[in-house]
Amino acid sequence: MFDLFDLIFPVMFLLIFGMILFTFISGIRTWNKNNNSPRLTVEARVTAKRQNTTHHNEPVGGDTSGTHGYHTTTSTSYYITFEVESGDRMEFSVYGEEYGMLAEGDEGKLTFQGSRYLGFERTIEN
């Protein structure tokens, strides 16, 4: 007799395994592309800053009913958009310290490699 579980379990397993494999291969491809890209330093201006904050609630003690409450963790990702002399804009993920040190309108030299942010040296005018 046909059992639905015998069909669904292998399909779901293959689907989840395929998604993990795709994510892993995409990450390696991006890493390799960045490593093979030239390191560039160009004049740029900070045009925008944004952050993305996510909250995760996990039950205390593994009790999924929430009887003992929830433990909340928060993570924040920081992004800065730079505009280069040609008018093109590029957004990079940066660390919080770097995010806090830059302000919209800052001008200077942006160093990057592919989609990897390497640094920004602000130009100070007298």
Short mmCIF file of C-alpha atoms in Angstrom, two decimals:
data_model
loop_
_atom_site.label_atom_id
_atom_site.label_comp_id
_atom_site.label_asym_id
_atom_site.label_seq_id
_atom_site.Cartn_x
_atom_site.Cartn_y
_atom_site.Cartn_z
CA MET A 1 0.00 0.00 0.00
CA PHE A 2 1.13 3.54 -0.77
CA ASP A 3 2.37 5.48 2.27
CA LEU A 4 2.50 9.26 1.90
CA PHE A 5 5.33 9.58 4.44
CA ASP A 6 7.55 7.30 2.31
CA LEU A 7 7.27 9.87 -0.48
CA ILE A 8 7.32 13.16 1.47
CA PHE A 9 10.31 12.40 3.73
CA PRO A 10 12.88 11.78 0.95
CA VAL A 11 11.58 14.72 -1.10
CA MET A 12 11.83 17.12 1.86
CA PHE A 13 15.26 15.74 2.77
CA LEU A 14 16.54 16.27 -0.78
CA LEU A 15 14.97 19.74 -0.93
CA ILE A 16 16.59 20.88 2.33
CA PHE A 17 19.93 19.29 1.39
CA GLY A 18 19.75 21.02 -2.02
CA MET A 19 19.11 24.42 -0.41
CA ILE A 20 22.07 23.98 1.96
CA LEU A 21 24.31 22.88 -0.91
CA PHE A 22 23.18 25.83 -3.07
CA THR A 23 23.89 28.32 -0.25
CA PHE A 24 27.31 26.79 0.36
CA ILE A 25 28.27 26.86 -3.34
CA SER A 26 26.99 30.45 -3.73
CA GLY A 27 29.12 31.55 -0.78
CA ILE A 28 32.24 29.90 -2.21
CA ARG A 29 31.55 31.44 -5.62
CA THR A 30 31.24 34.96 -4.12
CA TRP A 31 34.37 34.45 -2.01
CA ASN A 32 36.33 33.25 -5.06
CA LYS A 33 35.06 36.11 -7.24
CA ASN A 34 36.06 38.67 -4.60
CA ASN A 35 39.52 37.11 -4.21
CA ASN A 36 40.09 37.25 -7.97
CA SER A 37 38.87 40.86 -8.29
CA PRO A 38 41.39 43.70 -8.20
CA ARG A 39 41.66 45.84 -5.08
CA LEU A 40 40.44 49.28 -6.07
CA THR A 41 40.76 52.62 -4.30
CA VAL A 42 38.49 55.34 -5.69
CA GLU A 43 37.22 58.76 -4.66
CA ALA A 44 33.78 58.33 -3.12
CA ARG A 45 31.15 59.99 -0.95
CA VAL A 46 28.92 58.40 1.69
CA THR A 47 25.37 58.85 0.42
CA ALA A 48 23.34 56.65 2.77
CA LYS A 49 23.55 54.52 5.88
CA ARG A 50 21.12 51.84 6.97
CA GLN A 51 20.86 49.07 9.49
CA ASN A 52 18.83 45.90 9.63
CA THR A 53 17.88 44.65 13.10
CA THR A 54 16.43 41.18 13.61
CA HIS A 55 14.94 39.74 16.80
CA HIS A 56 14.86 36.04 17.66
CA ASN A 57 12.68 34.64 20.43
CA GLU A 58 13.65 31.28 21.91
CA PRO A 59 11.71 29.54 24.68
CA VAL A 60 13.51 29.35 28.04
CA GLY A 61 14.54 25.82 28.96
CA GLY A 62 13.35 24.45 25.62
CA ASP A 63 9.72 24.67 26.72
CA THR A 64 7.96 25.45 23.43
CA SER A 65 4.74 26.40 25.22
CA GLY A 66 6.42 29.56 26.52
CA THR A 67 5.37 28.81 30.09
CA HIS A 68 8.80 29.86 31.36
CA GLY A 69 9.05 32.84 29.05
CA TYR A 70 11.25 33.57 26.10
CA HIS A 71 14.85 34.62 25.68
CA THR A 72 15.22 37.33 23.03
CA THR A 73 18.39 37.85 21.05
CA THR A 74 18.94 40.74 18.69
CA SER A 75 21.40 41.11 15.84
CA THR A 76 22.09 44.18 13.74
CA SER A 77 23.68 44.36 10.28
CA TYR A 78 25.11 47.66 9.07
CA TYR A 79 25.28 48.92 5.48
CA ILE A 80 26.79 52.03 3.88
CA THR A 81 26.13 53.27 0.35
CA PHE A 82 28.96 55.06 -1.46
CA GLU A 83 28.73 57.13 -4.64
CA VAL A 84 31.83 57.23 -6.86
CA GLU A 85 32.85 59.95 -9.33
CA SER A 86 31.02 58.27 -12.23
CA GLY A 87 27.74 58.52 -10.29
CA ASP A 88 27.51 54.78 -9.65
CA ARG A 89 26.47 53.71 -6.16
CA MET A 90 27.67 50.70 -4.23
CA GLU A 91 26.38 49.35 -0.94
CA PHE A 92 28.69 47.43 1.38
CA SER A 93 28.15 45.56 4.61
CA VAL A 94 30.38 47.05 7.34
CA TYR A 95 31.14 46.47 11.01
CA GLY A 96 29.31 48.55 13.61
CA GLU A 97 32.46 50.49 14.54
CA GLU A 98 32.97 51.59 10.94
CA TYR A 99 29.27 52.43 10.61
CA GLY A 100 29.45 54.70 13.65
CA MET A 101 32.54 56.54 12.42
CA LEU A 102 31.07 57.53 9.04
CA ALA A 103 28.40 60.12 8.33
CA GLU A 104 26.37 60.86 5.23
CA GLY A 105 28.25 63.38 3.11
CA ASP A 106 31.73 62.21 4.15
CA GLU A 107 34.15 62.21 1.22
CA GLY A 108 37.36 60.27 0.81
CA LYS A 109 38.97 57.19 -0.65
CA LEU A 110 36.98 53.95 -0.73
CA THR A 111 38.92 50.70 -0.98
CA PHE A 112 37.10 47.54 -2.03
CA GLN A 113 37.63 44.20 -3.74
CA GLY A 114 34.65 42.92 -5.68
CA SER A 115 31.74 43.13 -3.26
CA ARG A 116 34.05 43.11 -0.22
CA TYR A 117 34.46 46.39 1.67
CA LEU A 118 38.07 47.00 2.74
CA GLY A 119 37.99 50.52 4.15
CA PHE A 120 37.27 54.21 3.76
CA GLU A 121 39.78 56.98 4.43
CA ARG A 122 37.99 60.26 5.00
CA THR A 123 39.41 63.39 3.34
CA ILE A 124 39.74 66.21 5.85
CA GLU A 125 39.44 69.70 4.41
CA ASN A 126 41.05 72.68 6.16
#
